[in-house]
Every structure is written in structure tokens, then in C-alpha cells.
Amino acid sequence: MAPAAHGAAAVHPRAGEALRRAAHAAHAPDGLRLPGRRALRRDRRRVCALEYDSVVRDTAIKYLQERTDERPLFMVIGFFGPHNPFIGPKKYYDYYYERVCVPKVTDEMRAALHPTTRTQMNIMGLDDITEEDVRRCKAAYCSMVQKMDDDIGLILDTVYRTLGEENTVIIYASDHGELMGDKGLFYKFAMYEGSSTVPMIFKWKGRFKAGTELKNIANIVDIPPTLIDLAGGIPLPYARGISLLENLYTGLEIDEERTTCSQIAWGKLIFSGSQYQIKNVKTNYKDAASFGADEPKDSLMAMLRWREYKLIMHGLKEDEDYELFDLKKDPEEVNNVANNPSYTEILQYMVRELLKVWDPEHNLKLILRDKKCLDVLQKWYEAVGDGLEEEVWVPENPVGINYLD
């Protein structure tokens, strides 16, 4: 375990290496500025994910306690965790280390990975991750979840005292999942269930049907239409999502025939500006072009969910490169049935539905356009990169927090 200062446990898929990544820029509800400062750090990168979330928690609580505006309130509270780098309070890390289940990665699972995913896996240095590496990462991830649960509990206590539980709609959701060792993969760069499935929890005491789990397909893009419906507003004309308000009131299931899409374009043509270390591969402004797909079209990927089936489309339409999984029979997504004659009609239907909302040729044009911008940025970095100073959020009082040096 890579030790972290001041009672935090930090782990990374590579044993003994600390994952160094800048803290995200600070944002707070209603435009409030988080306490802290933005400092220039050219000598070292610091990770302060836990402290950042603590400041988000405290800022939200303070705002609720001091708020005098009696108008209806819409408040968004965004936490960094749970997210890599995997850093959690040591007391929780020690607890979960002895209890987490480590996913087994078989040769069959690795062989079933799409070639693009295998290429990405090798580039990220995930080809020789050990069971111990996964255990440590998962324990730290669970400890981050526990810490966030503590923070949310304190916020909800304040919400109930200030706004009232029966007067407040609470929604918890996430923008992506975490593969956390499934199939030997980490992070979110694949369409498998660990990455593409996220929590979405609604609560309104006395109004929404408590204890109900809607099992059919929903998407986080359903949140805006649901909130607009709740507020009695005019529906957005081009919204991709649907209102779930009636389902929340009654507990009735979502239409089982509904489909939903997710898409990603990863690879050397996407420029993020962030630096992180995976084993001995360091990706930054200068060498971002070497991280990812060999061909531009290989960075295109889209997924369609329908009933118990999942379609993943790679590349362009002409490639006809598909993965099709029957999640009811194959929840681990090992058996690609795209070429199974028994699934031909299902495959054809799902491809048609996906292409109604996903245009790979158009997205390829956008990526190639962005590549020209990336080329300019690379030249800029080559000219100034060695002396580049980067802004990193630092709390007001940096003493006693979980910095990794």
C-alpha cells in the first residue's frame, strides 16, 4: 500500500505507485466560491480529493444554514469521489480490505475483449494487474464511497432541519461507473456494465413510492425532463430523456421497449489536458497523441440497451463491427452473440435503432476537426511545456490534509 499522510490510504493499480492527478477546479452551489485558493505548482502534483469533498460538504451546509431567500431552491452538490485516484480514509480502507470481493479475471474473459479494448488495456498498462492490486483499489474505492455517504448524511441532516424532508426532492446520480478490475479493466473507457451502469436514486417523502426499484431502462438524461415536469414547466423540445415523474409517483415500471444510447470517443485524438501516471506511462500535453487508438475511427464507440440486450458498435457503419450481449444469460458479458444466427433479428433491430441517434461518420469528422486543434496545442506545448505552470486547487489550510507528496 502506498502510504498517504494524515490518516488516508491511497492505492493505484500499480503496487507502490501513487497516482498523481490535479484536483478539479472548484465549483459550488449557486455560484459560491469554495474556500481555498488556486496555487501554481510546478515542482510537484498534489492530490487532495478527500479534502476537496469535505470543503464541498461544508460549503453546502453553510449555504443552507445561512440562506434567507424564501424562493424555491434548486441546488446541485458535486463531489469528486468516488473516483480515481483511489484514496480513502484509512479506517474505512482497513475495514473494506478484509471484506471486498475481488473479481476473477479468466483467460476466457480476456480473450472475449474487443481488440480495441485490448489495445487500450495494454496502452494503459493494465495487462499484468494482480489480485492484490485489485483488492487494494477496491478497498480504497469502497472507503471513498463510505466517506461520501458520511458527507451526504451530514448534508441531508441540514436539509431536513432547514428545508424540511417532506418539502424536498432529493436525487443522487453519477455520470459514469467504475470497472474496478472487472475483466482486468479499470476506470470508464468501455461499455461494459461496470462502467456504463450508474446509480440514480429519487426521494420525496410521502410523495414518491418508497422502496420501489424500477428495473427497466432509465438514463441520467431523464433527470432534466423529470425535474421540469415536477416544476410544471414546458417540456424541452429536443430532450433525449423522458419524464419519470409518473413512475416515481406510482411505482409503475418504465416501458420495457424503451431503448437508450451511450457513446464515447476515446483515444489519441481526444485532448484532455490532464496528467496522470499509469505504471510507467505518463500522458500529458506533449504525448497525448500517443495514447489511444491506432486509427481515428477506432476511437468511435456507441452502445444501445434494449430489454436484456446490449449492442456495442465500434468504428463506422461499413465496418459492421459489433458486440451483442444477452445480459440475462451472460451477465459477465463474455459471450458475444453478434454472429449467432439465433440473435440475427435482434442484432438488426438494435443496429437500426442505434443509427437513429448515432452517426459515426459525422462524429469521425468532428474528431478529425479536433485533431487539427490538437496539433496546434502540441506545437504550443513543445514550445512552452518545460516551463509550464499549472493551477491546482489548494485548501485555505493545507495542514493536516491528505496530500500525497
mmCIF file of C-alpha atoms in Angstrom:
data_model
loop_
_atom_site.group_PDB
_atom_site.id
_atom_site.type_symbol
_atom_site.label_atom_id
_atom_site.label_comp_id
_atom_site.label_asym_id
_atom_site.label_seq_id
_atom_site.Cartn_x
_atom_site.Cartn_y
_atom_site.Cartn_z
ATOM 1 C CA MET A 1 0.000 0.000 0.000
ATOM 2 C CA ALA A 2 1.283 3.433 -0.893
ATOM 3 C CA PRO A 3 1.040 5.396 2.354
ATOM 4 C CA ALA A 4 -0.775 8.702 2.392
ATOM 5 C CA ALA A 5 -0.177 11.328 5.003
ATOM 6 C CA HIS A 6 -2.591 12.174 7.802
ATOM 7 C CA GLY A 7 -4.737 9.069 8.029
ATOM 8 C CA ALA A 8 -5.608 8.431 4.404
ATOM 9 C CA ALA A 9 -4.956 5.296 2.394
ATOM 10 C CA ALA A 10 -4.060 5.684 -1.266
ATOM 11 C CA VAL A 11 -3.765 2.912 -3.814
ATOM 12 C CA HIS A 12 -3.281 2.506 -7.534
ATOM 13 C CA PRO A 13 -3.438 -0.477 -9.889
ATOM 14 C CA ARG A 14 0.358 -0.423 -9.861
ATOM 15 C CA ALA A 15 1.557 -1.548 -6.414
ATOM 16 C CA GLY A 16 3.723 1.027 -4.679
ATOM 17 C CA GLU A 17 2.940 3.851 -7.094
ATOM 18 C CA ALA A 18 0.876 6.868 -6.120
ATOM 19 C CA LEU A 19 -1.480 8.096 -8.786
ATOM 20 C CA ARG A 20 -0.852 11.791 -9.129
ATOM 21 C CA ARG A 21 -3.550 13.966 -10.530
ATOM 22 C CA ALA A 22 -4.531 17.572 -10.094
ATOM 23 C CA ALA A 23 -7.662 18.326 -8.119
ATOM 24 C CA HIS A 24 -10.539 19.548 -10.226
ATOM 25 C CA ALA A 25 -11.349 23.247 -10.335
ATOM 26 C CA ALA A 26 -13.695 24.225 -7.547
ATOM 27 C CA HIS A 27 -17.386 24.891 -8.125
ATOM 28 C CA ALA A 28 -20.121 25.317 -5.550
ATOM 29 C CA PRO A 29 -23.907 25.673 -5.401
ATOM 30 C CA ASP A 30 -25.408 28.905 -6.742
ATOM 31 C CA GLY A 31 -22.042 30.147 -7.926
ATOM 32 C CA LEU A 32 -20.491 30.267 -4.472
ATOM 33 C CA ARG A 33 -16.724 30.070 -4.393
ATOM 34 C CA LEU A 34 -15.263 27.238 -2.393
ATOM 35 C CA PRO A 35 -12.972 28.347 0.413
ATOM 36 C CA GLY A 36 -9.451 27.933 -0.794
ATOM 37 C CA ARG A 37 -7.086 29.302 -3.364
ATOM 38 C CA ARG A 38 -5.717 28.400 -6.718
ATOM 39 C CA ALA A 39 -1.991 27.958 -6.483
ATOM 40 C CA LEU A 40 0.715 27.457 -9.059
ATOM 41 C CA ARG A 41 2.663 24.241 -8.533
ATOM 42 C CA ARG A 42 5.499 23.474 -10.885
ATOM 43 C CA ASP A 43 7.518 21.302 -8.530
ATOM 44 C CA ARG A 44 5.002 18.584 -7.664
ATOM 45 C CA ARG A 45 1.441 17.411 -8.221
ATOM 46 C CA ARG A 46 -0.775 17.119 -5.182
ATOM 47 C CA VAL A 47 -3.861 15.022 -4.663
ATOM 48 C CA CYS A 48 -6.461 16.389 -2.276
ATOM 49 C CA ALA A 49 -9.630 14.621 -3.336
ATOM 50 C CA LEU A 50 -10.874 13.867 0.187
ATOM 51 C CA GLU A 51 -10.313 17.394 1.416
ATOM 52 C CA TYR A 52 -11.986 18.820 -1.686
ATOM 53 C CA ASP A 53 -15.143 16.819 -0.984
ATOM 54 C CA SER A 54 -15.054 17.866 2.666
ATOM 55 C CA VAL A 55 -14.970 21.515 1.616
ATOM 56 C CA VAL A 56 -17.856 20.900 -0.814
ATOM 57 C CA ARG A 57 -19.818 19.349 2.076
ATOM 58 C CA ASP A 58 -19.065 22.189 4.470
ATOM 59 C CA THR A 59 -19.849 24.854 1.861
ATOM 60 C CA ALA A 60 -23.213 23.278 1.070
ATOM 61 C CA ILE A 61 -24.113 23.019 4.757
ATOM 62 C CA LYS A 62 -23.067 26.612 5.425
ATOM 63 C CA TYR A 63 -25.118 27.872 2.499
ATOM 64 C CA LEU A 64 -28.243 26.054 3.710
ATOM 65 C CA GLN A 65 -27.779 27.298 7.260
ATOM 66 C CA GLU A 66 -27.301 30.917 6.236
ATOM 67 C CA ARG A 67 -29.810 31.062 3.383
ATOM 68 C CA THR A 68 -32.543 33.708 3.798
ATOM 69 C CA ASP A 69 -34.092 33.571 0.328
ATOM 70 C CA GLU A 70 -37.575 32.058 0.610
ATOM 71 C CA ARG A 71 -37.981 31.273 -3.081
ATOM 72 C CA PRO A 72 -37.893 27.632 -4.239
ATOM 73 C CA LEU A 73 -34.360 26.274 -4.265
ATOM 74 C CA PHE A 74 -32.598 24.191 -6.896
ATOM 75 C CA MET A 75 -29.226 23.116 -5.568
ATOM 76 C CA VAL A 76 -26.566 20.910 -7.148
ATOM 77 C CA ILE A 77 -23.777 19.475 -4.993
ATOM 78 C CA GLY A 78 -20.981 17.778 -6.908
ATOM 79 C CA PHE A 79 -18.429 15.535 -5.221
ATOM 80 C CA PHE A 80 -15.125 14.466 -6.740
ATOM 81 C CA GLY A 81 -15.328 10.972 -5.302
ATOM 82 C CA PRO A 82 -15.671 8.147 -5.625
ATOM 83 C CA HIS A 83 -13.167 8.474 -8.441
ATOM 84 C CA ASN A 84 -9.583 7.711 -9.204
ATOM 85 C CA PRO A 85 -7.100 8.385 -7.705
ATOM 86 C CA PHE A 86 -8.357 5.823 -5.238
ATOM 87 C CA ILE A 87 -7.831 7.497 -1.873
ATOM 88 C CA GLY A 88 -9.937 6.790 1.187
ATOM 89 C CA PRO A 89 -9.848 7.280 4.957
ATOM 90 C CA LYS A 90 -7.564 4.658 6.418
ATOM 91 C CA LYS A 91 -10.102 3.394 8.977
ATOM 92 C CA TYR A 92 -12.518 2.563 6.172
ATOM 93 C CA TYR A 93 -9.775 1.210 3.920
ATOM 94 C CA ASP A 94 -8.674 -1.260 6.608
ATOM 95 C CA TYR A 95 -12.276 -2.360 7.148
ATOM 96 C CA TYR A 96 -13.052 -2.971 3.478
ATOM 97 C CA TYR A 97 -9.684 -4.533 2.644
ATOM 98 C CA GLU A 98 -10.718 -7.637 4.581
ATOM 99 C CA ARG A 99 -14.227 -7.731 3.099
ATOM 100 C CA VAL A 100 -14.218 -6.799 -0.590
ATOM 101 C CA CYS A 101 -14.836 -9.401 -3.259
ATOM 102 C CA VAL A 102 -12.139 -9.416 -5.904
ATOM 103 C CA PRO A 103 -13.473 -10.170 -9.404
ATOM 104 C CA LYS A 104 -11.881 -13.176 -11.029
ATOM 105 C CA VAL A 105 -10.319 -12.471 -14.416
ATOM 106 C CA THR A 106 -10.156 -15.570 -16.570
ATOM 107 C CA ASP A 107 -8.375 -16.192 -19.842
ATOM 108 C CA GLU A 108 -11.823 -16.533 -21.401
ATOM 109 C CA MET A 109 -12.720 -13.017 -20.276
ATOM 110 C CA ARG A 110 -9.521 -11.535 -21.643
ATOM 111 C CA ALA A 111 -9.952 -13.378 -24.941
ATOM 112 C CA ALA A 112 -13.515 -12.062 -25.223
ATOM 113 C CA LEU A 113 -12.404 -8.423 -25.028
ATOM 114 C CA HIS A 114 -12.802 -6.473 -28.242
ATOM 115 C CA PRO A 115 -9.438 -5.789 -29.968
ATOM 116 C CA THR A 116 -9.854 -2.043 -29.383
ATOM 117 C CA THR A 117 -10.386 -2.650 -25.674
ATOM 118 C CA ARG A 118 -7.361 -4.945 -25.507
ATOM 119 C CA THR A 119 -5.232 -2.313 -27.230
ATOM 120 C CA GLN A 120 -6.395 0.295 -24.773
ATOM 121 C CA MET A 121 -5.776 -2.066 -21.867
ATOM 122 C CA ASN A 122 -2.193 -2.648 -22.978
ATOM 123 C CA ILE A 123 -1.513 1.045 -23.521
ATOM 124 C CA MET A 124 -2.794 1.846 -20.030
ATOM 125 C CA GLY A 125 -0.507 -0.778 -18.557
ATOM 126 C CA LEU A 126 -3.292 -2.987 -17.193
ATOM 127 C CA ASP A 127 -2.098 -6.272 -18.654
ATOM 128 C CA ASP A 128 -0.406 -7.599 -15.508
ATOM 129 C CA ILE A 129 -2.571 -6.264 -12.686
ATOM 130 C CA THR A 130 -2.541 -8.664 -9.739
ATOM 131 C CA GLU A 131 -5.356 -9.787 -7.463
ATOM 132 C CA GLU A 132 -3.712 -7.847 -4.635
ATOM 133 C CA ASP A 133 -3.692 -4.683 -6.758
ATOM 134 C CA VAL A 134 -7.419 -5.053 -7.372
ATOM 135 C CA ARG A 135 -8.142 -5.750 -3.702
ATOM 136 C CA ARG A 136 -6.325 -2.602 -2.614
ATOM 137 C CA CYS A 137 -8.017 -0.469 -5.251
ATOM 138 C CA LYS A 138 -11.451 -1.813 -4.428
ATOM 139 C CA ALA A 139 -10.941 -1.323 -0.680
ATOM 140 C CA ALA A 140 -9.914 2.278 -1.269
ATOM 141 C CA TYR A 141 -12.851 2.840 -3.622
ATOM 142 C CA CYS A 142 -15.287 1.470 -1.047
ATOM 143 C CA SER A 143 -13.740 3.700 1.588
ATOM 144 C CA MET A 144 -14.334 6.693 -0.706
ATOM 145 C CA VAL A 145 -17.977 5.643 -1.057
ATOM 146 C CA GLN A 146 -18.267 5.350 2.736
ATOM 147 C CA LYS A 147 -16.729 8.794 3.178
ATOM 148 C CA MET A 148 -19.125 10.282 0.632
ATOM 149 C CA ASP A 149 -22.035 8.563 2.387
ATOM 150 C CA ASP A 150 -20.963 10.263 5.618
ATOM 151 C CA ASP A 151 -20.800 13.637 3.869
ATOM 152 C CA ILE A 152 -24.195 13.233 2.220
ATOM 153 C CA GLY A 153 -25.693 12.227 5.560
ATOM 154 C CA LEU A 154 -24.494 15.466 7.156
ATOM 155 C CA ILE A 155 -25.893 17.475 4.245
ATOM 156 C CA LEU A 156 -29.257 15.704 4.437
ATOM 157 C CA ASP A 157 -29.450 16.357 8.186
ATOM 158 C CA THR A 158 -29.083 20.047 7.397
ATOM 159 C CA VAL A 159 -31.601 19.854 4.547
ATOM 160 C CA TYR A 160 -34.216 18.314 6.851
ATOM 161 C CA ARG A 161 -33.631 20.988 9.524
ATOM 162 C CA THR A 162 -33.706 23.931 7.114
ATOM 163 C CA LEU A 163 -35.914 22.987 4.160
ATOM 164 C CA GLY A 164 -37.900 20.101 5.582
ATOM 165 C CA GLU A 165 -37.801 16.472 4.471
ATOM 166 C CA GLU A 166 -41.365 16.462 3.121
ATOM 167 C CA ASN A 167 -40.682 19.639 1.152
ATOM 168 C CA THR A 168 -37.529 18.485 -0.624
ATOM 169 C CA VAL A 169 -36.925 16.260 -3.636
ATOM 170 C CA ILE A 170 -33.514 14.586 -3.403
ATOM 171 C CA ILE A 171 -31.769 12.979 -6.367
ATOM 172 C CA TYR A 172 -28.484 11.091 -6.289
ATOM 173 C CA ALA A 173 -26.797 10.145 -9.554
ATOM 174 C CA SER A 174 -23.396 9.680 -11.150
ATOM 175 C CA ASP A 175 -22.055 10.376 -14.625
ATOM 176 C CA HIS A 176 -20.217 7.058 -15.024
ATOM 177 C CA GLY A 177 -19.385 3.858 -13.244
ATOM 178 C CA GLU A 178 -16.072 2.196 -12.426
ATOM 179 C CA LEU A 179 -14.877 -1.105 -13.871
ATOM 180 C CA MET A 180 -12.708 -1.724 -10.796
ATOM 181 C CA GLY A 181 -10.930 -4.837 -12.038
ATOM 182 C CA ASP A 182 -13.817 -6.363 -13.987
ATOM 183 C CA LYS A 183 -12.241 -8.234 -16.903
ATOM 184 C CA GLY A 184 -8.937 -6.751 -15.709
ATOM 185 C CA LEU A 185 -10.088 -3.223 -16.632
ATOM 186 C CA PHE A 186 -10.229 -0.017 -14.641
ATOM 187 C CA TYR A 187 -11.865 3.390 -14.999
ATOM 188 C CA LYS A 188 -14.665 4.045 -17.508
ATOM 189 C CA PHE A 189 -13.310 3.519 -21.016
ATOM 190 C CA ALA A 190 -15.534 0.642 -22.054
ATOM 191 C CA MET A 191 -19.252 -0.006 -22.430
ATOM 192 C CA TYR A 192 -19.366 -2.945 -20.045
ATOM 193 C CA GLU A 193 -21.874 -2.862 -17.187
ATOM 194 C CA GLY A 194 -19.407 -1.793 -14.510
ATOM 195 C CA SER A 195 -18.700 1.385 -16.429
ATOM 196 C CA SER A 196 -21.999 2.196 -18.116
ATOM 197 C CA THR A 197 -24.403 1.411 -15.254
ATOM 198 C CA VAL A 198 -24.799 4.164 -12.668
ATOM 199 C CA PRO A 199 -26.951 4.777 -9.582
ATOM 200 C CA MET A 200 -29.975 7.072 -9.891
ATOM 201 C CA ILE A 201 -31.985 7.467 -6.688
ATOM 202 C CA PHE A 202 -35.023 9.690 -6.156
ATOM 203 C CA LYS A 203 -36.562 10.544 -2.790
ATOM 204 C CA TRP A 204 -39.547 12.678 -1.850
ATOM 205 C CA LYS A 205 -41.020 11.674 1.481
ATOM 206 C CA GLY A 206 -44.707 10.955 1.303
ATOM 207 C CA ARG A 207 -44.910 11.537 -2.448
ATOM 208 C CA PHE A 208 -42.630 9.145 -4.323
ATOM 209 C CA LYS A 209 -43.385 5.465 -3.783
ATOM 210 C CA ALA A 210 -40.759 4.395 -1.263
ATOM 211 C CA GLY A 211 -38.802 1.155 -1.598
ATOM 212 C CA THR A 212 -39.534 0.811 -5.316
ATOM 213 C CA GLU A 213 -36.884 -0.328 -7.784
ATOM 214 C CA LEU A 214 -37.598 0.350 -11.443
ATOM 215 C CA LYS A 215 -35.792 -2.429 -13.270
ATOM 216 C CA ASN A 216 -36.309 -1.345 -16.876
ATOM 217 C CA ILE A 217 -34.010 1.043 -18.694
ATOM 218 C CA ALA A 218 -33.548 4.605 -17.477
ATOM 219 C CA ASN A 219 -30.834 7.141 -18.233
ATOM 220 C CA ILE A 220 -29.436 10.164 -16.390
ATOM 221 C CA VAL A 221 -30.694 12.276 -19.314
ATOM 222 C CA ASP A 222 -34.141 11.573 -17.816
ATOM 223 C CA ILE A 223 -33.375 13.836 -14.860
ATOM 224 C CA PRO A 224 -33.967 17.212 -16.619
ATOM 225 C CA PRO A 225 -37.360 16.215 -18.135
ATOM 226 C CA THR A 226 -38.400 14.779 -14.766
ATOM 227 C CA LEU A 227 -37.495 17.984 -12.905
ATOM 228 C CA ILE A 228 -39.217 20.176 -15.483
ATOM 229 C CA ASP A 229 -42.334 18.018 -15.219
ATOM 230 C CA LEU A 230 -42.159 18.231 -11.439
ATOM 231 C CA ALA A 231 -41.979 22.031 -11.608
ATOM 232 C CA GLY A 232 -44.840 22.254 -14.108
ATOM 233 C CA GLY A 233 -42.579 23.698 -16.779
ATOM 234 C CA ILE A 234 -42.719 23.490 -20.547
ATOM 235 C CA PRO A 235 -41.062 20.281 -21.816
ATOM 236 C CA LEU A 236 -37.785 20.777 -23.657
ATOM 237 C CA PRO A 237 -38.467 20.349 -27.396
ATOM 238 C CA TYR A 238 -35.414 18.247 -28.243
ATOM 239 C CA ALA A 239 -34.799 16.398 -24.987
ATOM 240 C CA ARG A 240 -33.397 12.892 -25.380
ATOM 241 C CA GLY A 241 -34.682 11.821 -21.985
ATOM 242 C CA ILE A 242 -38.193 11.218 -20.690
ATOM 243 C CA SER A 243 -40.000 12.283 -17.537
ATOM 244 C CA LEU A 244 -40.080 9.571 -14.884
ATOM 245 C CA LEU A 245 -42.419 11.510 -12.621
ATOM 246 C CA GLU A 246 -45.430 9.237 -13.070
ATOM 247 C CA ASN A 247 -43.250 6.167 -12.457
ATOM 248 C CA LEU A 248 -41.911 7.726 -9.259
ATOM 249 C CA TYR A 249 -45.388 8.561 -8.016
ATOM 250 C CA THR A 250 -46.939 5.186 -8.787
ATOM 251 C CA GLY A 251 -44.068 2.703 -8.893
ATOM 252 C CA LEU A 252 -45.163 1.560 -12.353
ATOM 253 C CA GLU A 253 -42.366 0.171 -14.499
ATOM 254 C CA ILE A 254 -40.782 2.084 -17.370
ATOM 255 C CA ASP A 255 -41.769 0.830 -20.825
ATOM 256 C CA GLU A 256 -39.763 -2.337 -21.421
ATOM 257 C CA GLU A 257 -39.488 -1.500 -25.114
ATOM 258 C CA ARG A 258 -37.538 1.643 -24.385
ATOM 259 C CA THR A 259 -34.010 1.899 -25.751
ATOM 260 C CA THR A 260 -31.201 4.110 -24.541
ATOM 261 C CA CYS A 261 -27.831 5.044 -26.013
ATOM 262 C CA SER A 262 -24.413 5.934 -24.677
ATOM 263 C CA GLN A 263 -21.380 6.936 -26.689
ATOM 264 C CA ILE A 264 -17.692 7.553 -26.303
ATOM 265 C CA ALA A 265 -14.819 8.688 -28.488
ATOM 266 C CA TRP A 266 -11.555 7.928 -26.736
ATOM 267 C CA GLY A 267 -8.022 7.740 -27.934
ATOM 268 C CA LYS A 268 -5.187 9.754 -29.345
ATOM 269 C CA LEU A 269 -7.466 12.302 -30.985
ATOM 270 C CA ILE A 270 -9.070 13.391 -27.728
ATOM 271 C CA PHE A 271 -7.156 16.017 -25.743
ATOM 272 C CA SER A 272 -7.942 16.333 -22.050
ATOM 273 C CA GLY A 273 -5.096 18.441 -20.702
ATOM 274 C CA SER A 274 -4.798 16.287 -17.591
ATOM 275 C CA GLN A 275 -1.738 14.395 -16.478
ATOM 276 C CA TYR A 276 -1.779 11.052 -14.787
ATOM 277 C CA GLN A 277 0.575 8.166 -14.350
ATOM 278 C CA ILE A 278 -0.318 4.570 -15.017
ATOM 279 C CA LYS A 279 2.643 2.357 -14.286
ATOM 280 C CA ASN A 280 5.476 3.962 -16.244
ATOM 281 C CA VAL A 281 3.340 5.555 -18.939
ATOM 282 C CA LYS A 282 2.910 9.290 -18.413
ATOM 283 C CA THR A 283 0.329 11.041 -20.544
ATOM 284 C CA ASN A 284 0.357 14.808 -20.809
ATOM 285 C CA TYR A 285 0.023 17.657 -23.279
ATOM 286 C CA LYS A 286 3.076 16.615 -25.224
ATOM 287 C CA ASP A 287 2.474 12.906 -25.746
ATOM 288 C CA ALA A 288 -1.334 12.771 -25.586
ATOM 289 C CA ALA A 289 -1.364 11.845 -29.273
ATOM 290 C CA SER A 290 0.289 8.511 -28.486
ATOM 291 C CA PHE A 291 -2.437 7.447 -26.063
ATOM 292 C CA GLY A 292 -5.289 5.624 -27.699
ATOM 293 C CA ALA A 293 -6.459 4.216 -30.995
ATOM 294 C CA ASP A 294 -4.222 3.441 -33.941
ATOM 295 C CA GLU A 295 -6.826 4.641 -36.436
ATOM 296 C CA PRO A 296 -9.157 7.629 -35.936
ATOM 297 C CA LYS A 297 -12.260 5.524 -36.497
ATOM 298 C CA ASP A 298 -11.156 3.093 -33.778
ATOM 299 C CA SER A 299 -11.914 5.747 -31.175
ATOM 300 C CA LEU A 300 -15.629 5.621 -32.047
ATOM 301 C CA MET A 301 -17.867 3.507 -29.837
ATOM 302 C CA ALA A 302 -21.587 3.576 -29.092
ATOM 303 C CA MET A 303 -23.880 1.382 -27.042
ATOM 304 C CA LEU A 304 -27.603 0.643 -27.212
ATOM 305 C CA ARG A 305 -29.548 -1.050 -24.414
ATOM 306 C CA TRP A 306 -32.903 -2.708 -25.124
ATOM 307 C CA ARG A 307 -34.663 -5.203 -22.909
ATOM 308 C CA GLU A 308 -31.966 -7.586 -21.662
ATOM 309 C CA TYR A 309 -29.676 -6.943 -24.630
ATOM 310 C CA LYS A 310 -26.706 -4.681 -25.126
ATOM 311 C CA LEU A 311 -25.265 -3.717 -28.506
ATOM 312 C CA ILE A 312 -21.838 -2.102 -28.788
ATOM 313 C CA MET A 313 -20.866 -0.697 -32.169
ATOM 314 C CA HIS A 314 -17.231 0.010 -32.997
ATOM 315 C CA GLY A 315 -15.970 2.193 -35.831
ATOM 316 C CA LEU A 316 -18.036 3.143 -38.880
ATOM 317 C CA LYS A 317 -21.238 1.641 -40.266
ATOM 318 C CA GLU A 318 -19.363 -0.026 -43.104
ATOM 319 C CA ASP A 319 -17.182 -1.929 -40.623
ATOM 320 C CA GLU A 320 -20.153 -3.848 -39.190
ATOM 321 C CA ASP A 321 -18.081 -4.372 -36.053
ATOM 322 C CA TYR A 322 -20.493 -5.295 -33.257
ATOM 323 C CA GLU A 323 -20.615 -6.803 -29.822
ATOM 324 C CA LEU A 324 -24.013 -8.125 -28.718
ATOM 325 C CA PHE A 325 -24.579 -9.472 -25.211
ATOM 326 C CA ASP A 326 -27.589 -11.209 -23.718
ATOM 327 C CA LEU A 327 -27.261 -9.847 -20.185
ATOM 328 C CA LYS A 328 -29.872 -12.218 -18.784
ATOM 329 C CA LYS A 329 -27.934 -15.308 -19.876
ATOM 330 C CA ASP A 330 -24.482 -13.707 -19.812
ATOM 331 C CA PRO A 331 -24.281 -11.009 -17.091
ATOM 332 C CA GLU A 332 -20.476 -11.018 -17.198
ATOM 333 C CA GLU A 333 -20.524 -10.074 -20.916
ATOM 334 C CA VAL A 334 -18.186 -12.816 -22.054
ATOM 335 C CA ASN A 335 -20.152 -14.353 -24.917
ATOM 336 C CA ASN A 336 -20.511 -12.034 -27.929
ATOM 337 C CA VAL A 337 -23.547 -13.371 -29.821
ATOM 338 C CA ALA A 338 -23.425 -10.852 -32.689
ATOM 339 C CA ASN A 339 -22.618 -13.669 -35.126
ATOM 340 C CA ASN A 340 -25.038 -16.153 -33.599
ATOM 341 C CA PRO A 341 -27.872 -16.821 -36.094
ATOM 342 C CA SER A 342 -30.354 -17.054 -33.222
ATOM 343 C CA TYR A 343 -29.794 -13.353 -32.500
ATOM 344 C CA THR A 344 -29.781 -12.043 -36.086
ATOM 345 C CA GLU A 345 -33.150 -10.283 -35.871
ATOM 346 C CA ILE A 346 -32.282 -8.746 -32.507
ATOM 347 C CA LEU A 347 -28.946 -7.515 -33.861
ATOM 348 C CA GLN A 348 -30.511 -5.989 -36.966
ATOM 349 C CA TYR A 349 -33.217 -4.240 -34.953
ATOM 350 C CA MET A 350 -30.749 -2.799 -32.436
ATOM 351 C CA VAL A 351 -28.368 -1.577 -35.145
ATOM 352 C CA ARG A 352 -31.243 0.251 -36.830
ATOM 353 C CA GLU A 353 -32.294 1.819 -33.534
ATOM 354 C CA LEU A 354 -28.753 2.852 -32.658
ATOM 355 C CA LEU A 355 -28.142 4.509 -36.022
ATOM 356 C CA LYS A 356 -31.214 6.662 -35.482
ATOM 357 C CA VAL A 357 -29.335 8.531 -32.761
ATOM 358 C CA TRP A 358 -25.668 7.771 -33.515
ATOM 359 C CA ASP A 359 -23.900 8.920 -36.670
ATOM 360 C CA PRO A 360 -20.354 7.543 -36.591
ATOM 361 C CA GLU A 361 -19.337 9.172 -39.876
ATOM 362 C CA HIS A 362 -20.366 12.605 -38.610
ATOM 363 C CA ASN A 363 -18.578 12.056 -35.313
ATOM 364 C CA LEU A 364 -15.449 10.985 -37.146
ATOM 365 C CA LYS A 365 -15.476 14.316 -38.983
ATOM 366 C CA LEU A 366 -15.708 16.100 -35.636
ATOM 367 C CA ILE A 367 -12.785 14.113 -34.247
ATOM 368 C CA LEU A 368 -10.641 14.854 -37.300
ATOM 369 C CA ARG A 369 -11.520 18.521 -36.921
ATOM 370 C CA ASP A 370 -10.454 18.421 -33.285
ATOM 371 C CA LYS A 371 -7.245 16.684 -34.309
ATOM 372 C CA LYS A 372 -6.197 19.858 -36.116
ATOM 373 C CA CYS A 373 -6.685 21.771 -32.877
ATOM 374 C CA LEU A 374 -4.679 19.133 -31.023
ATOM 375 C CA ASP A 375 -1.809 19.534 -33.469
ATOM 376 C CA VAL A 376 -1.658 23.254 -32.629
ATOM 377 C CA LEU A 377 -1.755 22.508 -28.900
ATOM 378 C CA GLN A 378 1.067 20.009 -29.270
ATOM 379 C CA LYS A 379 3.225 22.576 -31.006
ATOM 380 C CA TRP A 380 2.391 25.036 -28.242
ATOM 381 C CA TYR A 381 3.423 22.556 -25.582
ATOM 382 C CA GLU A 382 6.665 21.768 -27.362
ATOM 383 C CA ALA A 383 7.457 25.484 -27.253
ATOM 384 C CA VAL A 384 6.478 26.242 -23.642
ATOM 385 C CA GLY A 385 5.870 22.890 -21.928
ATOM 386 C CA ASP A 386 9.098 22.659 -19.961
ATOM 387 C CA GLY A 387 8.310 25.887 -18.122
ATOM 388 C CA LEU A 388 4.559 25.436 -17.909
ATOM 389 C CA GLU A 389 2.992 26.238 -14.561
ATOM 390 C CA GLU A 390 -0.283 24.570 -13.741
ATOM 391 C CA GLU A 391 -3.016 25.764 -11.433
ATOM 392 C CA VAL A 392 -4.045 23.339 -8.711
ATOM 393 C CA TRP A 393 -6.768 23.942 -6.132
ATOM 394 C CA VAL A 394 -5.352 24.140 -2.598
ATOM 395 C CA PRO A 395 -7.475 24.446 0.573
ATOM 396 C CA GLU A 396 -7.185 27.502 2.795
ATOM 397 C CA ASN A 397 -5.466 25.489 5.491
ATOM 398 C CA PRO A 398 -3.254 22.841 3.862
ATOM 399 C CA VAL A 399 -2.003 21.478 7.181
ATOM 400 C CA GLY A 400 -3.197 18.033 8.173
ATOM 401 C CA ILE A 401 -4.943 17.014 4.968
ATOM 402 C CA ASN A 402 -4.314 14.028 2.756
ATOM 403 C CA TYR A 403 -1.675 15.363 0.399
ATOM 404 C CA LEU A 404 0.461 12.797 -1.352
ATOM 405 C CA ASP A 405 3.986 14.003 -1.978
#
